[in-house]
Structures are given as structure tokens and as C-alpha cells.
Amino acid sequence: MEGNEALARGAIAAGCNFFAGYPITPATTIFNSMLKMLPAKGGICLQGEDEIASMGYCIGASMAGKKALTATSGPGISLYSEQISFAVGSEIPLVIADVQRLGPSTGSATRGADSDIQFLQWGSTGGVPAIVLAPRDALDCYVLAVHAFNYAEEFRCPVFIASNKEIGMTKESFDLDSVILPPIVERKMFSGETYLPFAAEPDKSPPFLPIGGKTLVRQTSSTHGPDGFITNDPEVIAANQERLRAKILSAVNRITIFEEDIKENSDTLIISYGVTSRAVEDGAAILESKGQPVSTLTLKSLWPVPEELLVEKAKRFKRILVIEMNLGQYVNEIRRVLSGRKVEFYGQMDGVLITPAKIVEVFGNE
Amino acid sequence: MVDLNLLADKIAMVTDIGCSGLFDTFFNVHALHGIHGRALTYATGLKLADPELNVIVTMGDGGLGIGGAHVLAACRRNLDITLIILNNFNFGMTGGQYSATTPTDAVVGSEFLNQAEMPVDICSIAESAGATFIARCSGLDKDLPEKICQAVRHKGFSVIETLGMCTGRYTKKNKLSPKILDQLTASLPARSGIVGKNIRPEYGKRYRELAGGRDIFPMPVSIEKKINLTDYQNQQVAILGSAGMRIVTAGDIVCYAGLLAGMNVSMKNDYNITVLRGQSVSEILISSNKIGYTGIESPTVVLALSAEGVQRRAKIFAHLKPTTFVVKEKSVAIPETRADVVEIDFRELKIKKEDWALAALGVMAKKEKAINGEMLQLSLESRFNEKTYLGSMGIINNIMNLETI
């Protein structure tokens, strides 16, 4: 199956019961898949009049207690932006699949690139940490969709899956029966006496009650206190802002997902993510066969930046090389975290995959 | 709401930004206050997720303007939501700028800009967009509560436009009084409720009827290994054709063939966004190992089926190995290559262009390049329904029986 279908199937496995989206290449087949699957599961699947509406439908459904998914590409993320900010600031769980294509703007609908890696983190107002997962193949799309829903439910925030045309629309075989999915995490429901919709521990998301239940619920996109009413009290505002950060950043190590292939006698670590990591691994295999072993680190969660992991993994290597299917977005985070160390970079943004041969060449260009 | 005899927990007020956005704080019901102009989008998600909920949306003339697409979509859809548009002819909070409903001769905070535009009559727009209930009156009309009750009871999308006074901004520079509001209402087409010509089933009910019939969950395509091959070499197959030549389907068939032999497969396609125009290139890997990079670095088979497809991958021909097997349709020119090229005239064989890719798979099978006859036959059997399978096998058998290749 193609990565997009795998992502949709992962969402279903995670208990997703609501989808709204607007057609856009290369993400449309997620919508197509959900439209085939959700009705049979008693779920709801809608085509919005535009991307803004699609996100609004998901926000409304999520506030009624549904597990909502939407899917788009860069131009759609641009339109989602105001609603993403709402979901971030007002702690509305949902999963957003961004099947990236070559930007800027309309760019190339059928050409891949990891265009949106910084945009996904910073494409909302307020500067609140986001959670962004990065699949490398169809199997990852399936598994990470479940992680994405789990994180969305636990942290009550939008979670992004940064896919790519080269994963979403590439078909590949995998053994579905041998896949072990993470246990499903459900939204923590409120069970006390007096419900304050945004009352929470300082580093946690608030317990949830749905709009439409017996207890009245207030939701608002405006700056609010624990009771869900607009506030201008600086202390209340500060506490809430700090909590929005802390609930994600305090859990960074738990959110972090990665794969590594550390070779004992190598002094180079190549760091990559997404579809590019496949060429990196193939390139590393070629280099090893030539007697030049290199180690690889594949990040499957990009935001929040796994700072401790990067420092720890980079420590024993003399040479750090970062490869991206853009002209340098995430390398800036790695350079920041490994401050003072030389971090080499190769990036390519021409609508075609970086090849294993290019990895070998870049390795040789020390 | 008391008149309607509705319980507080069965009502959700959905509002957006602006003075009308304060509305939800006046009521002790569920509330969702969101972004300017988007209230209808949240309301739609809520109502479909919880059909028992009475969803009431308020927006001002500002929200109406910025969220116009959502108003049109809601009218067209006829989901059971009540929209109350609190039209006070200007953007009050930001300084009395003109909105989509500001009269051309009004004095507003946008200097002269409103004089160059005309205001909309949202009720007329709602009617043409398909709203099933439309009412309009002064915000001070004594019948307004009854109109709201009718709108909420109405099973479908209902719109009420109230004309009101922005005492903080608009009325400071424009003459407006309760009496003028009544006159203004009277001067516009009367809107008093049900729009007979638009009456049709409520969207949520209709959606559930339509979706309810779709109870078969599509299982993933699963292909068991059926063929044992010893010494199968990893393959990289490039199919170079054009849109409309069923290139992707041919790629699928090669993948199925590989899966039937217990191999890992991947397929990536390269085509333009234009439908039925331009190149269509399919690249398939068949490997006994886990597949990493999904592009083709060193093809073992190339099917050259159209000039556009060849053009798109023209660079590969110079580097093909002598062992690479190339099937070239007679009419298609290819760059110079050391590869093993078989030329075939599909036109002379009376094979339609949309079947050239399929026929080329027959050539591959006959020459046992990447796939063999058994793999191809079982693949076609798995991929197609019986009729298509038999039709495609007719073409394949013709190719397999050719003595010229």
C-alpha cells in the first residue's frame, strides 16, 4: 500500500472516528482512504469547503469528544494556520498529516521535499512547542499515526505527521501482521465535582469533558483562565502560557522516537529523518562494503527537538553530517543543540530524492 | 431557550470574534468561542459529532464577510444549525470600519472606502445558496424571540439576520433609530421563515442514511507468496510512458508479480498534476531485501513506450548496462544505449495504445526478464476482476505466442 493509505489505516487503528479535509495533491489519498473506511466503522468523513473549514470541523468534532484527523500539504497547512493556533492555545486534540511537497507556495504538486519542517513548529501564533513526527516509509506512516493520536490525546494538542510525497504516494509492501502497535491512549476525562475546563497540573493538559455532555463546557480561542472565560490577569495568563510549554517540554524524552545504527569502528554519524534516511542507510551500507563504516541516526520525532538524545548520540563521533530534503531546516536545530561543534550539511531541493550515491559522495567530501 | 423548553446541556452556543462574540458568555450553556468568521465550521463539526445537540451560532457582519464561504457552504448543506447574524453595519471593536453590509453612503472609520462598494443582502444570498429558513427583523423587534424559537425548531439550516445599532461607533456618525431599523427592514425583501423552494432533507440525517449503507470495511491488499524462485536477482523496472497508457496499473502488476514470488516491492510514480496529459513514469523495485531508497539507480528493465516518458528519463539510457533489457515500441525513439533492446510494433499487432504497457509486460514475461509467465498470469488474476483478467490474458497470450521475439 502507499504511505497515505498506511497513515489512514494507522489512524483507524488508533480509534480515529472523524476526518475532514480538502483535496490536495499529494495528500488526497488519505482523504480517499478515510472516506472508504470511516463510514464502515460508524465514523464521519467530510470534505470541507476549504482547508480552514476542514480544520474547524475537526476542532468542533474533537470538542464533542471525537478523535479527529485531517490531511493536507504545504499550501493547506498555510490555510490551517489560524485554526492550528486555536487548537494549540485551547488544547484541542487532533492529528494533522502534512504530506509535504516542494514549496514555496503552490510549488510542485507532485514533487516531494521536506518543505515544512520549521513551518510546522512555527506556523502558529504564540510560540508554543509542537509535536511533529516524521515517517520514513509506509510502515512508519501506519505506526506513527497511532503515536500521533496517543500524543494528541495525552497532551491535548494538534500533532503533526510530516510525511512527504515520496512516502505518501509511493507504494510498498510490508508485513502488516507482524507490526506491533503501541497501546492506545485515550483522553483523560474529568471525574471530580466542579469542572473547570482548563484547570490542570502545572506540566499537564487539563482533563476533558465534551461539549454536549451533562456538564457544561466552555471553549475559547481567546486568552482564558481555568474557567474558560476571557482573562487579562497577568498571573493567570503567565501560568497558562508556562503550562502549555511545560506539558510538552517536560515529556520530550518520552515523545522522542528514533532509530539508530551505530557501528563500533565508525567516527562519523549521519543524522537524517523522513524518506531521506532510507538513502542514508543505503549509502551507509555501500560505505561499509568499501571498508568505511558510518553510523546513522534517524529521527522520527522532530519537535520537540530531542536535545538530550542529540547531545548523547553525537558525543562519541568526530564528524557529524546532517542530510535533508530541503536546503537546511532542521540542521539549524542540531547546530543549536551541539553548539560549538562543526556540523556538516547536505541538502537538496529539486523535486527528486537524494540518492545513496550522493550520500557516499557527500561522505567523501570531508 | 426557556421558551423552547431546552435543557442547558443540550445547547451549544458557537461564536466568533467581535461584539457578537461576547454572546456566549450571556448564557449558561455549552460554549465554543473561536476565530473570526469560522464559527460555522466548529458548529458543523459539533453537530455532526453530536446530532442531539442544538447548535446556535452568532456572528456579526464582520464574521459574515470574512467567513462568507462557510455561510454559503452551510446554506448549501442544510445541516440543522441556527445562524443569527447580528448586523450592525460596521466593525465596532476595531474603530467602526466598513463591513460587507455597510451602506455606500454611511460615514465609517474607513474614510471613503465604503463609497466604492455595495453592501450585500445576506438573506438573498442565503436563499440562492439553499438555506431552508430565513428571517430578518430589527434586533429590537418584539417578535424576534418567537422567530428564534422557530429557527431553532426548524430541522435544517436556519438564518436570522437582525439589524441593530452599534451605539459605540456606527450611530455616532450615522442616523439610526429603532424606527429607522424597522423602515430599513421593510425596505428589504421580506424574510419570514421557511423557504419552500429550498426545502429538502436535513444534511445530518441524509449523511447518516448515505454513510450507513457503506458498511464494508476495505481490507488492505494482501498477497501471499505462491511462487518459489531460486536465484531471483533484485530488479529495477522503469516504465516510461504517458498519462492514459495505464502505466501505474502496469507498475501495480509488476509489484503483484514480485509479491507473489515472496519479494519486497516498491513503486513510485512520476507524473504531472495535469490529468491525461504529460509523462507517466513508474519505477518499481523488486528485492529479496528490505527496500530503502525507492528510486532507480541501475535499471534491469526499461519499457520505452512514449516519447514523453523517454524524455523524462533520457539521462538513464547512456548508463544502462549491456544486461539491461529494454522493450522499445517501434514509434518511440530512444537515446543511444549499450542495453539489450527489443523493438516491437504494437500498432502492427493491433494493440491499443492504452494496452501497450500491459503488452510490454508480456514481452518481459516471454523473455523472463524480472517476471515470468506464471508470475504475470497470477498477478493479473489477483489484480483484476474476471472480465478484465481474461481480456488482459488475451493480449498477453498473443505476445507470448509471437515467434518474432
PDB file of C-alpha atoms in Angstrom, chain A residues 1 5 9 12 18 25 33 35-41 43-50 52-53 55-61 63-64 66 82-83 86 109-111 136-137 165-166 169-173 176 210-222 229-230 275 278-279 282 286 352-358, chain B residues 7-12 17 22 24-25 27-36 38 40-46 48-50 53 66 69-71 73-74 76-77 203 207 211-212 214-221 248 252 255 259 263-273 279 290-295 297 312 383:
ATOM      1  CA  MET A   1       0.000   0.000   0.000  1.00  0.00           C
ATOM      2  CA  GLU A   5      -3.244   4.531   2.882  1.00  0.00           C
ATOM      3  CA  ARG A   9      -5.140   2.671   8.417  1.00  0.00           C
ATOM      4  CA  ILE A  12      -8.299   3.865  12.166  1.00  0.00           C
ATOM      5  CA  PHE A  18     -13.723  11.786  12.371  1.00  0.00           C
ATOM      6  CA  THR A  25      -2.034  16.522  -4.055  1.00  0.00           C
ATOM      7  CA  SER A  33      -8.918   6.122   2.204  1.00  0.00           C
ATOM      8  CA  LEU A  35     -13.859   8.067   3.053  1.00  0.00           C
ATOM      9  CA  LYS A  36     -13.784   4.352   2.263  1.00  0.00           C
ATOM     10  CA  MET A  37     -13.015   3.258   5.814  1.00  0.00           C
ATOM     11  CA  LEU A  38     -14.758   5.591   8.262  1.00  0.00           C
ATOM     12  CA  PRO A  39     -18.416   5.028   7.253  1.00  0.00           C
ATOM     13  CA  ALA A  40     -17.953   1.288   7.722  1.00  0.00           C
ATOM     14  CA  LYS A  41     -16.646   1.974  11.236  1.00  0.00           C
ATOM     15  CA  GLY A  43     -17.237   7.358  11.795  1.00  0.00           C
ATOM     16  CA  ILE A  44     -17.735  10.613   9.945  1.00  0.00           C
ATOM     17  CA  CYS A  45     -15.746  11.786   6.920  1.00  0.00           C
ATOM     18  CA  LEU A  46     -16.276  15.185   5.355  1.00  0.00           C
ATOM     19  CA  GLN A  47     -14.917  17.304   2.544  1.00  0.00           C
ATOM     20  CA  GLY A  48     -14.719  20.879   3.770  1.00  0.00           C
ATOM     21  CA  GLU A  49     -15.441  23.881   1.566  1.00  0.00           C
ATOM     22  CA  ASP A  50     -11.809  24.828   2.143  1.00  0.00           C
ATOM     23  CA  ILE A  52      -9.924  26.450   7.096  1.00  0.00           C
ATOM     24  CA  ALA A  53     -13.350  24.833   7.320  1.00  0.00           C
ATOM     25  CA  MET A  55      -9.817  22.238  10.435  1.00  0.00           C
ATOM     26  CA  GLY A  56     -12.844  23.925  12.001  1.00  0.00           C
ATOM     27  CA  TYR A  57     -14.914  20.745  11.557  1.00  0.00           C
ATOM     28  CA  CYS A  58     -12.146  18.750  13.235  1.00  0.00           C
ATOM     29  CA  ILE A  59     -11.975  21.239  16.111  1.00  0.00           C
ATOM     30  CA  GLY A  60     -15.746  21.082  16.632  1.00  0.00           C
ATOM     31  CA  ALA A  61     -15.769  17.286  16.459  1.00  0.00           C
ATOM     32  CA  MET A  63     -14.559  19.192  21.333  1.00  0.00           C
ATOM     33  CA  ALA A  64     -17.502  16.797  21.117  1.00  0.00           C
ATOM     34  CA  LYS A  66     -14.163  12.608  18.632  1.00  0.00           C
ATOM     35  CA  GLU A  82      -5.140  30.182  12.359  1.00  0.00           C
ATOM     36  CA  GLN A  83      -7.026  27.047  13.387  1.00  0.00           C
ATOM     37  CA  PHE A  86      -6.628  27.798  18.215  1.00  0.00           C
ATOM     38  CA  ALA A 109       2.104  19.385  -6.509  1.00  0.00           C
ATOM     39  CA  THR A 110       3.647  16.062  -7.495  1.00  0.00           C
ATOM     40  CA  ARG A 111       7.254  16.589  -6.384  1.00  0.00           C
ATOM     41  CA  ARG A 136      10.388   7.232   6.676  1.00  0.00           C
ATOM     42  CA  ASP A 137       8.179   4.688   4.908  1.00  0.00           C
ATOM     43  CA  LYS A 165       5.038  12.886  -1.453  1.00  0.00           C
ATOM     44  CA  GLU A 166       7.814  10.317  -1.800  1.00  0.00           C
ATOM     45  CA  MET A 169       2.293   8.305  -2.848  1.00  0.00           C
ATOM     46  CA  THR A 170       4.916   5.560  -3.041  1.00  0.00           C
ATOM     47  CA  LYS A 171       3.523   2.063  -2.799  1.00  0.00           C
ATOM     48  CA  GLU A 172       5.460  -0.542  -0.918  1.00  0.00           C
ATOM     49  CA  SER A 173       4.967  -3.924   0.633  1.00  0.00           C
ATOM     50  CA  LEU A 176       1.064  -5.785   8.455  1.00  0.00           C
ATOM     51  CA  PRO A 210     -17.116  17.012  25.797  1.00  0.00           C
ATOM     52  CA  ILE A 211     -19.337  19.845  24.655  1.00  0.00           C
ATOM     53  CA  GLY A 212     -22.787  18.255  24.711  1.00  0.00           C
ATOM     54  CA  GLY A 213     -22.283  16.241  27.891  1.00  0.00           C
ATOM     55  CA  LYS A 214     -24.135  16.678  31.183  1.00  0.00           C
ATOM     56  CA  THR A 215     -21.562  19.152  32.494  1.00  0.00           C
ATOM     57  CA  LEU A 216     -21.439  22.488  30.703  1.00  0.00           C
ATOM     58  CA  VAL A 217     -18.147  23.123  28.920  1.00  0.00           C
ATOM     59  CA  ARG A 218     -16.624  26.402  27.773  1.00  0.00           C
ATOM     60  CA  GLN A 219     -14.076  26.515  24.997  1.00  0.00           C
ATOM     61  CA  THR A 220     -12.464  29.677  23.689  1.00  0.00           C
ATOM     62  CA  SER A 221      -9.723  30.776  21.344  1.00  0.00           C
ATOM     63  CA  SER A 222      -9.135  33.852  23.488  1.00  0.00           C
ATOM     64  CA  PHE A 229     -13.641  32.742  30.447  1.00  0.00           C
ATOM     65  CA  ILE A 230     -11.525  35.500  28.937  1.00  0.00           C
ATOM     66  CA  VAL A 275      12.401   9.453   3.326  1.00  0.00           C
ATOM     67  CA  ARG A 278      16.444   5.472   3.523  1.00  0.00           C
ATOM     68  CA  ALA A 279      19.071   6.765   1.115  1.00  0.00           C
ATOM     69  CA  ASP A 282      21.673   2.529   1.707  1.00  0.00           C
ATOM     70  CA  ILE A 286      27.721   0.972   0.384  1.00  0.00           C
ATOM     71  CA  VAL A 352      13.825  14.339  -6.621  1.00  0.00           C
ATOM     72  CA  LEU A 353      15.071  12.013  -3.907  1.00  0.00           C
ATOM     73  CA  ILE A 354      18.607  12.258  -2.609  1.00  0.00           C
ATOM     74  CA  THR A 355      20.330   9.100  -3.840  1.00  0.00           C
ATOM     75  CA  PRO A 356      22.531   6.676  -1.879  1.00  0.00           C
ATOM     76  CA  ALA A 357      25.315   7.564  -4.337  1.00  0.00           C
ATOM     77  CA  LYS A 358      25.006  11.205  -3.256  1.00  0.00           C
TER      78      LYS A 358
ATOM     79  CA  LEU B   7     -32.062  21.864  28.680  1.00  0.00           C
ATOM     80  CA  ALA B   8     -28.847  23.879  29.007  1.00  0.00           C
ATOM     81  CA  ASP B   9     -26.686  20.830  28.340  1.00  0.00           C
ATOM     82  CA  LYS B  10     -28.455  20.246  25.033  1.00  0.00           C
ATOM     83  CA  ILE B  11     -27.478  23.650  23.665  1.00  0.00           C
ATOM     84  CA  ALA B  12     -24.134  24.830  22.350  1.00  0.00           C
ATOM     85  CA  ILE B  17     -14.590  37.382  17.270  1.00  0.00           C
ATOM     86  CA  LEU B  22     -19.465  38.031  23.647  1.00  0.00           C
ATOM     87  CA  ASP B  24     -21.943  33.006  24.552  1.00  0.00           C
ATOM     88  CA  THR B  25     -20.911  34.497  27.890  1.00  0.00           C
ATOM     89  CA  PHE B  27     -25.862  32.136  28.585  1.00  0.00           C
ATOM     90  CA  ASN B  28     -25.329  29.203  30.870  1.00  0.00           C
ATOM     91  CA  VAL B  29     -24.987  26.613  28.109  1.00  0.00           C
ATOM     92  CA  HIS B  30     -22.112  24.846  26.358  1.00  0.00           C
ATOM     93  CA  ALA B  31     -19.966  27.441  24.615  1.00  0.00           C
ATOM     94  CA  LEU B  32     -17.363  27.437  21.878  1.00  0.00           C
ATOM     95  CA  HIS B  33     -15.827  30.782  21.046  1.00  0.00           C
ATOM     96  CA  GLY B  34     -13.436  30.696  18.114  1.00  0.00           C
ATOM     97  CA  ILE B  35     -11.774  32.570  15.311  1.00  0.00           C
ATOM     98  CA  HIS B  36     -13.295  35.413  13.304  1.00  0.00           C
ATOM     99  CA  ARG B  38     -15.179  30.441  11.478  1.00  0.00           C
ATOM    100  CA  LEU B  40     -19.986  27.791  11.433  1.00  0.00           C
ATOM    101  CA  THR B  41     -17.063  25.421  10.902  1.00  0.00           C
ATOM    102  CA  TYR B  42     -16.894  24.466  14.597  1.00  0.00           C
ATOM    103  CA  ALA B  43     -20.680  24.253  14.691  1.00  0.00           C
ATOM    104  CA  THR B  44     -20.664  21.814  11.773  1.00  0.00           C
ATOM    105  CA  GLY B  45     -18.147  19.524  13.481  1.00  0.00           C
ATOM    106  CA  LEU B  46     -20.080  19.659  16.763  1.00  0.00           C
ATOM    107  CA  LEU B  48     -22.296  16.041  13.123  1.00  0.00           C
ATOM    108  CA  ALA B  49     -20.411  14.578  16.073  1.00  0.00           C
ATOM    109  CA  ASP B  50     -23.406  15.049  18.400  1.00  0.00           C
ATOM    110  CA  LEU B  53     -27.123  18.992  20.393  1.00  0.00           C
ATOM    111  CA  ILE B  66     -14.657  37.062   6.389  1.00  0.00           C
ATOM    112  CA  ALA B  69     -17.511  30.739   2.191  1.00  0.00           C
ATOM    113  CA  HIS B  70     -18.684  28.970   5.351  1.00  0.00           C
ATOM    114  CA  VAL B  71     -22.067  30.722   5.237  1.00  0.00           C
ATOM    115  CA  ALA B  73     -21.450  26.046   2.444  1.00  0.00           C
ATOM    116  CA  ALA B  74     -23.768  25.887   5.471  1.00  0.00           C
ATOM    117  CA  ARG B  76     -25.948  24.505   0.665  1.00  0.00           C
ATOM    118  CA  ARG B  77     -25.542  21.717   3.179  1.00  0.00           C
ATOM    119  CA  TYR B 203     -27.907  17.134   5.979  1.00  0.00           C
ATOM    120  CA  TYR B 207     -25.412  11.933   5.590  1.00  0.00           C
ATOM    121  CA  ALA B 211     -22.948   6.597   5.010  1.00  0.00           C
ATOM    122  CA  GLY B 212     -24.996   3.940   6.800  1.00  0.00           C
ATOM    123  CA  ARG B 214     -21.432   1.732   3.326  1.00  0.00           C
ATOM    124  CA  ASP B 215     -20.742  -0.982   5.819  1.00  0.00           C
ATOM    125  CA  ILE B 216     -17.978  -2.903   4.085  1.00  0.00           C
ATOM    126  CA  PHE B 217     -14.583  -2.034   5.506  1.00  0.00           C
ATOM    127  CA  PRO B 218     -11.951  -2.206   2.763  1.00  0.00           C
ATOM    128  CA  MET B 219      -9.227  -4.578   3.856  1.00  0.00           C
ATOM    129  CA  PRO B 220      -5.657  -3.935   2.763  1.00  0.00           C
ATOM    130  CA  VAL B 221      -4.437  -5.707  -0.350  1.00  0.00           C
ATOM    131  CA  VAL B 248       0.578   2.917 -12.983  1.00  0.00           C
ATOM    132  CA  ASP B 252       0.979  -2.452  -9.933  1.00  0.00           C
ATOM    133  CA  CYS B 255       4.593  -5.307  -7.965  1.00  0.00           C
ATOM    134  CA  LEU B 259       4.937 -10.163  -4.140  1.00  0.00           C
ATOM    135  CA  MET B 263       9.755 -10.457  -2.661  1.00  0.00           C
ATOM    136  CA  ASN B 264       9.618  -6.958  -1.208  1.00  0.00           C
ATOM    137  CA  VAL B 265       8.400  -4.379  -3.704  1.00  0.00           C
ATOM    138  CA  SER B 266       8.109  -0.628  -4.021  1.00  0.00           C
ATOM    139  CA  MET B 267       6.687   1.578  -6.723  1.00  0.00           C
ATOM    140  CA  LYS B 268       6.978   5.284  -7.176  1.00  0.00           C
ATOM    141  CA  ASN B 269       5.330   7.214  -9.924  1.00  0.00           C
ATOM    142  CA  ASP B 270       6.261  10.421 -11.631  1.00  0.00           C
ATOM    143  CA  TYR B 271       3.576  12.361 -13.415  1.00  0.00           C
ATOM    144  CA  ASN B 272       2.357  15.895 -13.642  1.00  0.00           C
ATOM    145  CA  ILE B 273      -0.747  17.225 -11.923  1.00  0.00           C
ATOM    146  CA  GLN B 279       4.567  11.795 -18.980  1.00  0.00           C
ATOM    147  CA  LYS B 290      14.138  -4.632   2.710  1.00  0.00           C
ATOM    148  CA  ILE B 291      13.874  -1.705   0.301  1.00  0.00           C
ATOM    149  CA  GLY B 292      15.499   1.577   1.274  1.00  0.00           C
ATOM    150  CA  TYR B 293      15.931   4.172  -1.451  1.00  0.00           C
ATOM    151  CA  THR B 294      12.949   3.802  -3.771  1.00  0.00           C
ATOM    152  CA  GLY B 295      14.399   5.439  -6.863  1.00  0.00           C
ATOM    153  CA  GLU B 297      19.819   3.779  -9.853  1.00  0.00           C
ATOM    154  CA  ARG B 312      11.658  12.400 -18.695  1.00  0.00           C
ATOM    155  CA  ARG B 383      -5.156  -7.563  -9.673  1.00  0.00           C
TER     156      ARG B 383
END
